[in-house]
């Protein structure tokens, strides 16, 4: 049975003054048995979000609580990298990290090999990763979306010990977020069936790469997800949740999205859905 995950990518929004309160409101309005919730604020807001939703023991926020994630991490352990943050520096602040987001591929020139190094650095420091992959519109229109995403996975996981990225202690070390680049921030979503086919292809690739338990790897959809569009994706048994951008800053939207994810978790028998 695969985990159901809803992760909020706040991108470059919120400040240390307002992030904690937003996280607290979202956390209190999204309690759904069986849904792993992760809030990923900017680095400078990690402590505020942790204090608001997780308390000082950030590890305790995993599982049924709300977990805190970073939006990026550097691939080296320490050194002369002005402005960068190493994985070990996130200890006590975050338990998850987003790597390979298309905005970083686009704006910071991150390529698969570097993203792979970030993945390994994160795992080495005990951080769970959400690895983002996704094709450009021209790739989808040319019928090569699966080939592009497959190549991204191969490039990012080359050199990784895949045995390290399975599930441990009831939680996965790796989730993949399929985020078609043309669907991010555009209001245009992929079709649920296309996203589901991609999720299956991602798991097939990981199994072919030799990942034990690759068939249980959670695959999330991301790209203009709202409370109105989430059903199209979670109606697909192959999709295990969402990585939410713009809508994740709105408590009403997050409440709707996580409520829908709760139905998926209950249907999978993750937890009995309380009768109310
Ligand atoms: P939007 O939900 O704003 O399209 O962003 C998606 C995303 O990039 C999440 O990582």
PDB file of C-alpha atoms and ligand atoms in Angstrom:
ATOM      1  CA  UNK A   1       0.000   0.000   0.000  1.00  0.00           C
ATOM      2  CA  UNK A   2       1.435   3.344  -1.028  1.00  0.00           C
ATOM      3  CA  UNK A   3       1.515   6.416   1.208  1.00  0.00           C
ATOM      4  CA  UNK A   4      -0.711   9.401   0.482  1.00  0.00           C
ATOM      5  CA  UNK A   5       1.190  12.684   0.664  1.00  0.00           C
ATOM      6  CA  UNK A   6       0.169  16.308   0.223  1.00  0.00           C
ATOM      7  CA  UNK A   7       3.139  18.664   0.189  1.00  0.00           C
ATOM      8  CA  UNK A   8       2.897  22.445   0.171  1.00  0.00           C
ATOM      9  CA  UNK A   9       5.619  24.254  -1.751  1.00  0.00           C
ATOM     10  CA  UNK A  10       5.350  27.860  -0.623  1.00  0.00           C
ATOM     11  CA  UNK A  11       8.161  28.889  -3.022  1.00  0.00           C
ATOM     12  CA  UNK A  12       9.379  32.464  -2.360  1.00  0.00           C
ATOM     13  CA  UNK A  13       6.364  33.486  -0.300  1.00  0.00           C
ATOM     14  CA  UNK A  14       5.746  34.251   3.402  1.00  0.00           C
ATOM     15  CA  UNK A  15       8.052  35.856   5.971  1.00  0.00           C
ATOM     16  CA  UNK A  16       9.250  34.691   9.395  1.00  0.00           C
ATOM     17  CA  UNK A  17       6.551  36.949  10.852  1.00  0.00           C
ATOM     18  CA  UNK A  18       3.580  35.355   9.096  1.00  0.00           C
ATOM     19  CA  UNK A  19       4.689  31.827   8.127  1.00  0.00           C
ATOM     20  CA  UNK A  20       4.084  30.250  11.527  1.00  0.00           C
ATOM     21  CA  UNK A  21       0.499  31.433  11.734  1.00  0.00           C
ATOM     22  CA  UNK A  22      -0.260  30.299   8.179  1.00  0.00           C
ATOM     23  CA  UNK A  23       1.232  26.885   8.919  1.00  0.00           C
ATOM     24  CA  UNK A  24      -0.728  26.606  12.140  1.00  0.00           C
ATOM     25  CA  UNK A  25      -4.015  27.397  10.404  1.00  0.00           C
ATOM     26  CA  UNK A  26      -3.293  24.980   7.559  1.00  0.00           C
ATOM     27  CA  UNK A  27      -2.167  22.279   9.975  1.00  0.00           C
ATOM     28  CA  UNK A  28      -5.285  22.564  12.097  1.00  0.00           C
ATOM     29  CA  UNK A  29      -7.595  22.516   9.063  1.00  0.00           C
ATOM     30  CA  UNK A  30      -6.033  19.533   7.320  1.00  0.00           C
ATOM     31  CA  UNK A  31      -6.143  16.752   9.884  1.00  0.00           C
ATOM     32  CA  UNK A  32      -6.928  13.671   7.806  1.00  0.00           C
ATOM     33  CA  UNK A  33      -6.028  10.191   8.976  1.00  0.00           C
ATOM     34  CA  UNK A  34      -3.544   8.524   6.709  1.00  0.00           C
ATOM     35  CA  UNK A  35      -2.411  11.656   4.843  1.00  0.00           C
ATOM     36  CA  UNK A  36       1.215  12.724   5.258  1.00  0.00           C
ATOM     37  CA  UNK A  37       1.316  16.523   5.147  1.00  0.00           C
ATOM     38  CA  UNK A  38       4.534  18.402   4.456  1.00  0.00           C
ATOM     39  CA  UNK A  39       4.887  22.185   4.496  1.00  0.00           C
ATOM     40  CA  UNK A  40       7.930  23.562   2.653  1.00  0.00           C
ATOM     41  CA  UNK A  41       8.430  27.255   3.437  1.00  0.00           C
ATOM     42  CA  UNK A  42      11.445  29.402   2.488  1.00  0.00           C
ATOM     43  CA  UNK A  43      14.591  28.599   4.507  1.00  0.00           C
ATOM     44  CA  UNK A  44      14.223  31.684   6.701  1.00  0.00           C
ATOM     45  CA  UNK A  45      10.726  30.572   7.726  1.00  0.00           C
ATOM     46  CA  UNK A  46      11.606  26.961   8.620  1.00  0.00           C
ATOM     47  CA  UNK A  47      12.036  27.666  12.333  1.00  0.00           C
ATOM     48  CA  UNK A  48       8.794  29.636  12.534  1.00  0.00           C
ATOM     49  CA  UNK A  49       6.864  26.857  10.802  1.00  0.00           C
ATOM     50  CA  UNK A  50       8.506  24.181  12.914  1.00  0.00           C
ATOM     51  CA  UNK A  51       7.655  26.034  16.114  1.00  0.00           C
ATOM     52  CA  UNK A  52       4.070  26.548  14.974  1.00  0.00           C
ATOM     53  CA  UNK A  53       3.273  22.994  13.907  1.00  0.00           C
ATOM     54  CA  UNK A  54       5.897  20.596  15.073  1.00  0.00           C
ATOM     55  CA  UNK A  55       7.371  21.912  18.291  1.00  0.00           C
ATOM     56  CA  UNK A  56      11.048  21.622  19.025  1.00  0.00           C
ATOM     57  CA  UNK A  57      11.212  17.922  18.139  1.00  0.00           C
ATOM     58  CA  UNK A  58      10.797  18.177  14.390  1.00  0.00           C
ATOM     59  CA  UNK A  59      11.085  14.413  13.959  1.00  0.00           C
ATOM     60  CA  UNK A  60       7.895  13.992  15.956  1.00  0.00           C
ATOM     61  CA  UNK A  61       6.061  15.839  13.213  1.00  0.00           C
ATOM     62  CA  UNK A  62       6.488  12.951  10.792  1.00  0.00           C
ATOM     63  CA  UNK A  63       3.717  10.434  10.362  1.00  0.00           C
ATOM     64  CA  UNK A  64       0.380  11.700  11.517  1.00  0.00           C
ATOM     65  CA  UNK A  65       1.465  15.260  12.226  1.00  0.00           C
ATOM     66  CA  UNK A  66       2.582  17.920   9.822  1.00  0.00           C
ATOM     67  CA  UNK A  67       6.168  17.589   8.665  1.00  0.00           C
ATOM     68  CA  UNK A  68       8.425  20.470   7.678  1.00  0.00           C
ATOM     69  CA  UNK A  69      10.381  20.437   4.427  1.00  0.00           C
ATOM     70  CA  UNK A  70      13.002  22.646   2.812  1.00  0.00           C
ATOM     71  CA  UNK A  71      12.749  23.702  -0.829  1.00  0.00           C
ATOM     72  CA  UNK A  72      16.364  23.009  -1.733  1.00  0.00           C
ATOM     73  CA  UNK A  73      19.647  21.783  -0.305  1.00  0.00           C
ATOM     74  CA  UNK A  74      23.290  22.027  -1.361  1.00  0.00           C
ATOM     75  CA  UNK A  75      25.099  18.914  -2.514  1.00  0.00           C
ATOM     76  CA  UNK A  76      28.301  19.483  -0.504  1.00  0.00           C
ATOM     77  CA  UNK A  77      28.612  18.970   3.232  1.00  0.00           C
ATOM     78  CA  UNK A  78      30.301  22.308   3.996  1.00  0.00           C
ATOM     79  CA  UNK A  79      32.662  24.818   2.470  1.00  0.00           C
ATOM     80  CA  UNK A  80      33.009  28.009   0.489  1.00  0.00           C
ATOM     81  CA  UNK A  81      29.522  28.124  -1.063  1.00  0.00           C
ATOM     82  CA  UNK A  82      28.219  31.597  -0.327  1.00  0.00           C
ATOM     83  CA  UNK A  83      24.510  31.668   0.344  1.00  0.00           C
ATOM     84  CA  UNK A  84      24.049  27.906   0.302  1.00  0.00           C
ATOM     85  CA  UNK A  85      22.625  25.538   2.930  1.00  0.00           C
ATOM     86  CA  UNK A  86      23.989  22.029   3.562  1.00  0.00           C
ATOM     87  CA  UNK A  87      21.757  19.093   4.402  1.00  0.00           C
ATOM     88  CA  UNK A  88      23.206  18.727   7.902  1.00  0.00           C
ATOM     89  CA  UNK A  89      22.249  22.346   8.660  1.00  0.00           C
ATOM     90  CA  UNK A  90      18.594  21.412   8.278  1.00  0.00           C
ATOM     91  CA  UNK A  91      18.711  19.004  11.217  1.00  0.00           C
ATOM     92  CA  UNK A  92      16.115  20.070  13.741  1.00  0.00           C
ATOM     93  CA  UNK A  93      14.407  22.305  11.194  1.00  0.00           C
ATOM     94  CA  UNK A  94      13.139  19.977   8.475  1.00  0.00           C
ATOM     95  CA  UNK A  95      12.676  16.274   7.803  1.00  0.00           C
ATOM     96  CA  UNK A  96      11.893  16.557   4.088  1.00  0.00           C
ATOM     97  CA  UNK A  97      13.421  18.449   1.177  1.00  0.00           C
ATOM     98  CA  UNK A  98      12.304  19.199  -2.385  1.00  0.00           C
ATOM     99  CA  UNK A  99      15.021  18.544  -4.969  1.00  0.00           C
ATOM    100  CA  UNK A 100      15.061  19.042  -8.708  1.00  0.00           C
ATOM    101  CA  UNK A 101      12.195  21.514  -8.922  1.00  0.00           C
ATOM    102  CA  UNK A 102      11.815  22.807 -12.481  1.00  0.00           C
ATOM    103  CA  UNK A 103      12.125  26.396 -11.255  1.00  0.00           C
ATOM    104  CA  UNK A 104      15.604  25.571  -9.953  1.00  0.00           C
ATOM    105  CA  UNK A 105      16.441  23.660 -13.129  1.00  0.00           C
ATOM    106  CA  UNK A 106      15.370  26.801 -15.033  1.00  0.00           C
ATOM    107  CA  UNK A 107      16.703  29.591 -12.759  1.00  0.00           C
ATOM    108  CA  UNK A 108      19.733  28.007 -11.114  1.00  0.00           C
ATOM    109  CA  UNK A 109      20.748  25.789 -14.027  1.00  0.00           C
ATOM    110  CA  UNK A 110      20.426  22.601 -11.993  1.00  0.00           C
ATOM    111  CA  UNK A 111      20.907  19.470 -14.072  1.00  0.00           C
ATOM    112  CA  UNK A 112      20.188  15.845 -13.256  1.00  0.00           C
ATOM    113  CA  UNK A 113      23.692  14.962 -12.124  1.00  0.00           C
ATOM    114  CA  UNK A 114      23.744  17.796  -9.571  1.00  0.00           C
ATOM    115  CA  UNK A 115      20.221  16.960  -8.445  1.00  0.00           C
ATOM    116  CA  UNK A 116      21.391  13.400  -7.859  1.00  0.00           C
ATOM    117  CA  UNK A 117      24.163  14.676  -5.622  1.00  0.00           C
ATOM    118  CA  UNK A 118      21.611  16.699  -3.661  1.00  0.00           C
ATOM    119  CA  UNK A 119      19.457  13.583  -3.262  1.00  0.00           C
ATOM    120  CA  UNK A 120      22.378  11.636  -1.886  1.00  0.00           C
ATOM    121  CA  UNK A 121      23.403  14.487   0.426  1.00  0.00           C
ATOM    122  CA  UNK A 122      19.864  14.731   1.736  1.00  0.00           C
ATOM    123  CA  UNK A 123      19.608  10.977   2.361  1.00  0.00           C
ATOM    124  CA  UNK A 124      22.994  11.008   4.063  1.00  0.00           C
ATOM    125  CA  UNK A 125      21.722  13.641   6.469  1.00  0.00           C
ATOM    126  CA  UNK A 126      18.501  11.757   7.158  1.00  0.00           C
ATOM    127  CA  UNK A 127      16.217  13.961   5.075  1.00  0.00           C
ATOM    128  CA  UNK A 128      13.388  12.467   3.005  1.00  0.00           C
ATOM    129  CA  UNK A 129      13.283  13.795  -0.544  1.00  0.00           C
ATOM    130  CA  UNK A 130      10.575  14.845  -2.945  1.00  0.00           C
ATOM    131  CA  UNK A 131      12.262  14.535  -6.334  1.00  0.00           C
ATOM    132  CA  UNK A 132      10.608  16.647  -9.028  1.00  0.00           C
ATOM    133  CA  UNK A 133      10.534  15.574 -12.663  1.00  0.00           C
ATOM    134  CA  UNK A 134       8.504  16.780 -15.613  1.00  0.00           C
ATOM    135  CA  UNK A 135       8.551  17.483 -19.304  1.00  0.00           C
ATOM    136  CA  UNK A 136       8.212  20.693 -21.320  1.00  0.00           C
ATOM    137  CA  UNK A 137       5.103  21.229 -23.419  1.00  0.00           C
ATOM    138  CA  UNK A 138       7.002  20.561 -26.649  1.00  0.00           C
ATOM    139  CA  UNK A 139       8.063  17.182 -25.259  1.00  0.00           C
ATOM    140  CA  UNK A 140       4.489  16.200 -24.469  1.00  0.00           C
ATOM    141  CA  UNK A 141       3.232  17.378 -27.832  1.00  0.00           C
ATOM    142  CA  UNK A 142       5.958  15.390 -29.562  1.00  0.00           C
ATOM    143  CA  UNK A 143       4.994  12.254 -27.620  1.00  0.00           C
ATOM    144  CA  UNK A 144       8.250  12.033 -25.713  1.00  0.00           C
ATOM    145  CA  UNK A 145       7.084  12.998 -22.215  1.00  0.00           C
ATOM    146  CA  UNK A 146       7.771   9.543 -20.729  1.00  0.00           C
ATOM    147  CA  UNK A 147      11.177   9.358 -22.374  1.00  0.00           C
ATOM    148  CA  UNK A 148      12.146  12.776 -20.981  1.00  0.00           C
ATOM    149  CA  UNK A 149      10.995  11.946 -17.469  1.00  0.00           C
ATOM    150  CA  UNK A 150      12.649   8.541 -17.635  1.00  0.00           C
ATOM    151  CA  UNK A 151      15.928  10.188 -18.601  1.00  0.00           C
ATOM    152  CA  UNK A 152      15.596  12.638 -15.706  1.00  0.00           C
ATOM    153  CA  UNK A 153      15.104   9.761 -13.270  1.00  0.00           C
ATOM    154  CA  UNK A 154      18.092   7.894 -14.664  1.00  0.00           C
ATOM    155  CA  UNK A 155      20.242  11.024 -14.481  1.00  0.00           C
ATOM    156  CA  UNK A 156      19.202  11.906 -10.948  1.00  0.00           C
ATOM    157  CA  UNK A 157      19.500   8.384  -9.537  1.00  0.00           C
ATOM    158  CA  UNK A 158      22.712   7.424 -11.293  1.00  0.00           C
ATOM    159  CA  UNK A 159      25.227   6.618  -8.594  1.00  0.00           C
ATOM    160  CA  UNK A 160      22.644   6.380  -5.818  1.00  0.00           C
ATOM    161  CA  UNK A 161      22.279   3.239  -3.760  1.00  0.00           C
ATOM    162  CA  UNK A 162      18.607   2.642  -4.421  1.00  0.00           C
ATOM    163  CA  UNK A 163      18.353   0.344  -1.432  1.00  0.00           C
ATOM    164  CA  UNK A 164      18.672   3.508   0.669  1.00  0.00           C
ATOM    165  CA  UNK A 165      15.586   5.110  -0.808  1.00  0.00           C
ATOM    166  CA  UNK A 166      12.822   2.671   0.075  1.00  0.00           C
ATOM    167  CA  UNK A 167      10.454   2.848   3.029  1.00  0.00           C
ATOM    168  CA  UNK A 168      11.762   2.680   6.560  1.00  0.00           C
ATOM    169  CA  UNK A 169       9.961   3.173   9.844  1.00  0.00           C
ATOM    170  CA  UNK A 170       6.666   3.416   7.962  1.00  0.00           C
ATOM    171  CA  UNK A 171       7.739   6.408   5.860  1.00  0.00           C
ATOM    172  CA  UNK A 172       9.321   6.563   2.417  1.00  0.00           C
ATOM    173  CA  UNK A 173      12.760   8.129   1.948  1.00  0.00           C
ATOM    174  CA  UNK A 174      11.797   9.176  -1.550  1.00  0.00           C
ATOM    175  CA  UNK A 175       8.669  10.430  -3.251  1.00  0.00           C
ATOM    176  CA  UNK A 176       8.628  11.550  -6.877  1.00  0.00           C
ATOM    177  CA  UNK A 177       6.581  14.571  -7.891  1.00  0.00           C
ATOM    178  CA  UNK A 178       5.547  14.546 -11.526  1.00  0.00           C
ATOM    179  CA  UNK A 179       5.248  18.214 -12.399  1.00  0.00           C
ATOM    180  CA  UNK A 180       4.802  18.905 -16.117  1.00  0.00           C
ATOM    181  CA  UNK A 181       6.607  22.221 -16.571  1.00  0.00           C
ATOM    182  CA  UNK A 182       3.797  23.642 -18.685  1.00  0.00           C
ATOM    183  CA  UNK A 183       1.292  23.060 -15.866  1.00  0.00           C
ATOM    184  CA  UNK A 184       3.196  24.923 -13.145  1.00  0.00           C
ATOM    185  CA  UNK A 185       1.633  28.245 -12.212  1.00  0.00           C
ATOM    186  CA  UNK A 186      -0.294  28.359 -15.466  1.00  0.00           C
ATOM    187  CA  UNK A 187      -3.733  27.260 -14.341  1.00  0.00           C
ATOM    188  CA  UNK A 188      -3.458  24.522 -16.929  1.00  0.00           C
ATOM    189  CA  UNK A 189      -3.339  20.985 -15.532  1.00  0.00           C
ATOM    190  CA  UNK A 190      -2.352  17.688 -17.071  1.00  0.00           C
ATOM    191  CA  UNK A 191      -5.125  15.214 -17.731  1.00  0.00           C
ATOM    192  CA  UNK A 192      -5.572  12.820 -14.851  1.00  0.00           C
ATOM    193  CA  UNK A 193      -5.146   9.804 -17.118  1.00  0.00           C
ATOM    194  CA  UNK A 194      -1.873  11.179 -18.543  1.00  0.00           C
ATOM    195  CA  UNK A 195      -0.528  11.887 -15.061  1.00  0.00           C
ATOM    196  CA  UNK A 196      -1.508   8.378 -13.965  1.00  0.00           C
ATOM    197  CA  UNK A 197       0.248   6.820 -16.957  1.00  0.00           C
ATOM    198  CA  UNK A 198       3.335   8.835 -16.072  1.00  0.00           C
ATOM    199  CA  UNK A 199       3.156   7.729 -12.428  1.00  0.00           C
ATOM    200  CA  UNK A 200       3.097   4.099 -13.572  1.00  0.00           C
ATOM    201  CA  UNK A 201       5.994   4.727 -15.943  1.00  0.00           C
ATOM    202  CA  UNK A 202       8.008   6.339 -13.108  1.00  0.00           C
ATOM    203  CA  UNK A 203       7.525   3.317 -10.864  1.00  0.00           C
ATOM    204  CA  UNK A 204       8.358   0.932 -13.714  1.00  0.00           C
ATOM    205  CA  UNK A 205      11.579   2.846 -14.328  1.00  0.00           C
ATOM    206  CA  UNK A 206      12.569   2.683 -10.680  1.00  0.00           C
ATOM    207  CA  UNK A 207      11.859  -1.030 -10.512  1.00  0.00           C
ATOM    208  CA  UNK A 208      13.919  -1.506 -13.695  1.00  0.00           C
ATOM    209  CA  UNK A 209      16.725   0.468 -12.058  1.00  0.00           C
ATOM    210  CA  UNK A 210      16.691  -2.097  -9.287  1.00  0.00           C
ATOM    211  CA  UNK A 211      14.886  -0.207  -6.543  1.00  0.00           C
ATOM    212  CA  UNK A 212      13.494  -2.770  -4.166  1.00  0.00           C
ATOM    213  CA  UNK A 213       9.961  -1.642  -3.300  1.00  0.00           C
ATOM    214  CA  UNK A 214       9.950   0.685  -6.316  1.00  0.00           C
ATOM    215  CA  UNK A 215       6.370  -0.373  -6.990  1.00  0.00           C
ATOM    216  CA  UNK A 216       5.435   1.170  -3.613  1.00  0.00           C
ATOM    217  CA  UNK A 217       7.097   4.494  -4.322  1.00  0.00           C
ATOM    218  CA  UNK A 218       4.659   7.408  -3.840  1.00  0.00           C
ATOM    219  CA  UNK A 219       4.215   9.495  -6.978  1.00  0.00           C
ATOM    220  CA  UNK A 220       2.593  12.894  -6.537  1.00  0.00           C
ATOM    221  CA  UNK A 221       1.154  15.157  -9.204  1.00  0.00           C
ATOM    222  CA  UNK A 222       2.043  18.855  -9.240  1.00  0.00           C
ATOM    223  CA  UNK A 223       1.020  21.713 -11.490  1.00  0.00           C
ATOM    224  CA  UNK A 224      -1.872  24.107 -10.839  1.00  0.00           C
ATOM    225  CA  UNK A 225      -3.442  21.761  -8.278  1.00  0.00           C
ATOM    226  CA  UNK A 226      -6.436  23.298  -6.500  1.00  0.00           C
ATOM    227  CA  UNK A 227      -9.300  21.972  -4.400  1.00  0.00           C
ATOM    228  CA  UNK A 228     -11.265  21.962  -7.662  1.00  0.00           C
ATOM    229  CA  UNK A 229      -8.770  20.011  -9.748  1.00  0.00           C
ATOM    230  CA  UNK A 230      -7.382  17.554  -7.187  1.00  0.00           C
ATOM    231  CA  UNK A 231     -10.161  15.027  -7.724  1.00  0.00           C
ATOM    232  CA  UNK A 232      -9.154  14.413 -11.333  1.00  0.00           C
ATOM    233  CA  UNK A 233      -5.763  13.246 -10.084  1.00  0.00           C
ATOM    234  CA  UNK A 234      -6.671  11.377  -6.930  1.00  0.00           C
ATOM    235  CA  UNK A 235      -9.446   9.554  -8.758  1.00  0.00           C
ATOM    236  CA  UNK A 236      -6.537   7.773 -10.449  1.00  0.00           C
ATOM    237  CA  UNK A 237      -5.316   4.881  -8.278  1.00  0.00           C
ATOM    238  CA  UNK A 238      -1.775   5.392  -9.590  1.00  0.00           C
ATOM    239  CA  UNK A 239      -1.449   8.881  -8.089  1.00  0.00           C
ATOM    240  CA  UNK A 240      -0.585   9.171  -4.430  1.00  0.00           C
ATOM    241  CA  UNK A 241      -1.015  12.838  -3.642  1.00  0.00           C
ATOM    242  CA  UNK A 242       0.032  16.295  -4.734  1.00  0.00           C
ATOM    243  CA  UNK A 243       2.804  18.843  -4.593  1.00  0.00           C
ATOM    244  CA  UNK A 244       0.889  22.089  -4.374  1.00  0.00           C
ATOM    245  CA  UNK A 245       2.277  25.542  -5.184  1.00  0.00           C
ATOM    246  CA  UNK A 246       0.058  28.627  -5.315  1.00  0.00           C
ATOM    247  CA  UNK A 247      -2.977  26.988  -3.704  1.00  0.00           C
ATOM    248  CA  UNK A 248      -0.888  25.806  -0.748  1.00  0.00           C
ATOM    249  CA  UNK A 249      -0.789  29.376   0.587  1.00  0.00           C
ATOM    250  CA  UNK A 250      -4.584  29.348   0.976  1.00  0.00           C
ATOM    251  CA  UNK A 251      -5.994  27.448   3.965  1.00  0.00           C
ATOM    252  CA  UNK A 252      -9.373  26.876   2.287  1.00  0.00           C
ATOM    253  CA  UNK A 253      -7.654  25.348  -0.724  1.00  0.00           C
ATOM    254  CA  UNK A 254      -5.398  23.152   1.392  1.00  0.00           C
ATOM    255  CA  UNK A 255      -8.371  22.000   3.464  1.00  0.00           C
ATOM    256  CA  UNK A 256     -10.157  20.896   0.282  1.00  0.00           C
ATOM    257  CA  UNK A 257      -7.119  19.216  -1.220  1.00  0.00           C
ATOM    258  CA  UNK A 258      -6.201  17.296   1.920  1.00  0.00           C
ATOM    259  CA  UNK A 259      -9.845  16.307   2.524  1.00  0.00           C
ATOM    260  CA  UNK A 260      -9.837  14.693  -0.941  1.00  0.00           C
ATOM    261  CA  UNK A 261      -6.538  12.995  -0.162  1.00  0.00           C
ATOM    262  CA  UNK A 262      -8.125  11.662   3.021  1.00  0.00           C
ATOM    263  CA  UNK A 263     -10.710   9.833   0.920  1.00  0.00           C
ATOM    264  CA  UNK A 264      -7.908   8.159  -1.014  1.00  0.00           C
ATOM    265  CA  UNK A 265      -6.135   7.175   2.180  1.00  0.00           C
ATOM    266  CA  UNK A 266      -9.340   5.759   3.632  1.00  0.00           C
ATOM    267  CA  UNK A 267     -10.121   3.858   0.432  1.00  0.00           C
ATOM    268  CA  UNK A 268      -6.675   2.317   0.562  1.00  0.00           C
ATOM    269  CA  UNK A 269      -7.384   1.271   4.089  1.00  0.00           C
ATOM    270  CA  UNK A 270      -4.528   3.305   5.475  1.00  0.00           C
ATOM    271  CA  UNK A 271      -6.732   4.252   8.370  1.00  0.00           C
ATOM    272  CA  UNK A 272     -10.391   3.849   9.096  1.00  0.00           C
ATOM    273  CA  UNK A 273     -12.184   7.008   8.109  1.00  0.00           C
ATOM    274  CA  UNK A 274     -13.915   8.324  11.239  1.00  0.00           C
ATOM    275  CA  UNK A 275     -17.683   8.409  10.826  1.00  0.00           C
ATOM    276  CA  UNK A 276     -18.956  11.899  11.445  1.00  0.00           C
TER     277      UNK A 276
HETATM  278  P1  LIG B   1       1.472  25.612  -8.805  1.00  0.00           P
HETATM  279  O1  LIG B   1       0.588  24.726  -7.966  1.00  0.00           O
HETATM  280  O2  LIG B   1       1.456  27.042  -8.351  1.00  0.00           O
HETATM  281  O3  LIG B   1       1.197  25.425 -10.256  1.00  0.00           O
HETATM  282  O4  LIG B   1       2.962  25.123  -8.552  1.00  0.00           O
HETATM  283  C1  LIG B   1       3.248  23.779  -8.658  1.00  0.00           C
HETATM  284  C2  LIG B   1       4.610  23.544  -8.143  1.00  0.00           C
HETATM  285  O5  LIG B   1       5.571  23.954  -8.770  1.00  0.00           O
HETATM  286  C3  LIG B   1       4.760  22.858  -6.865  1.00  0.00           C
HETATM  287  O6  LIG B   1       6.077  22.531  -6.633  1.00  0.00           O
END
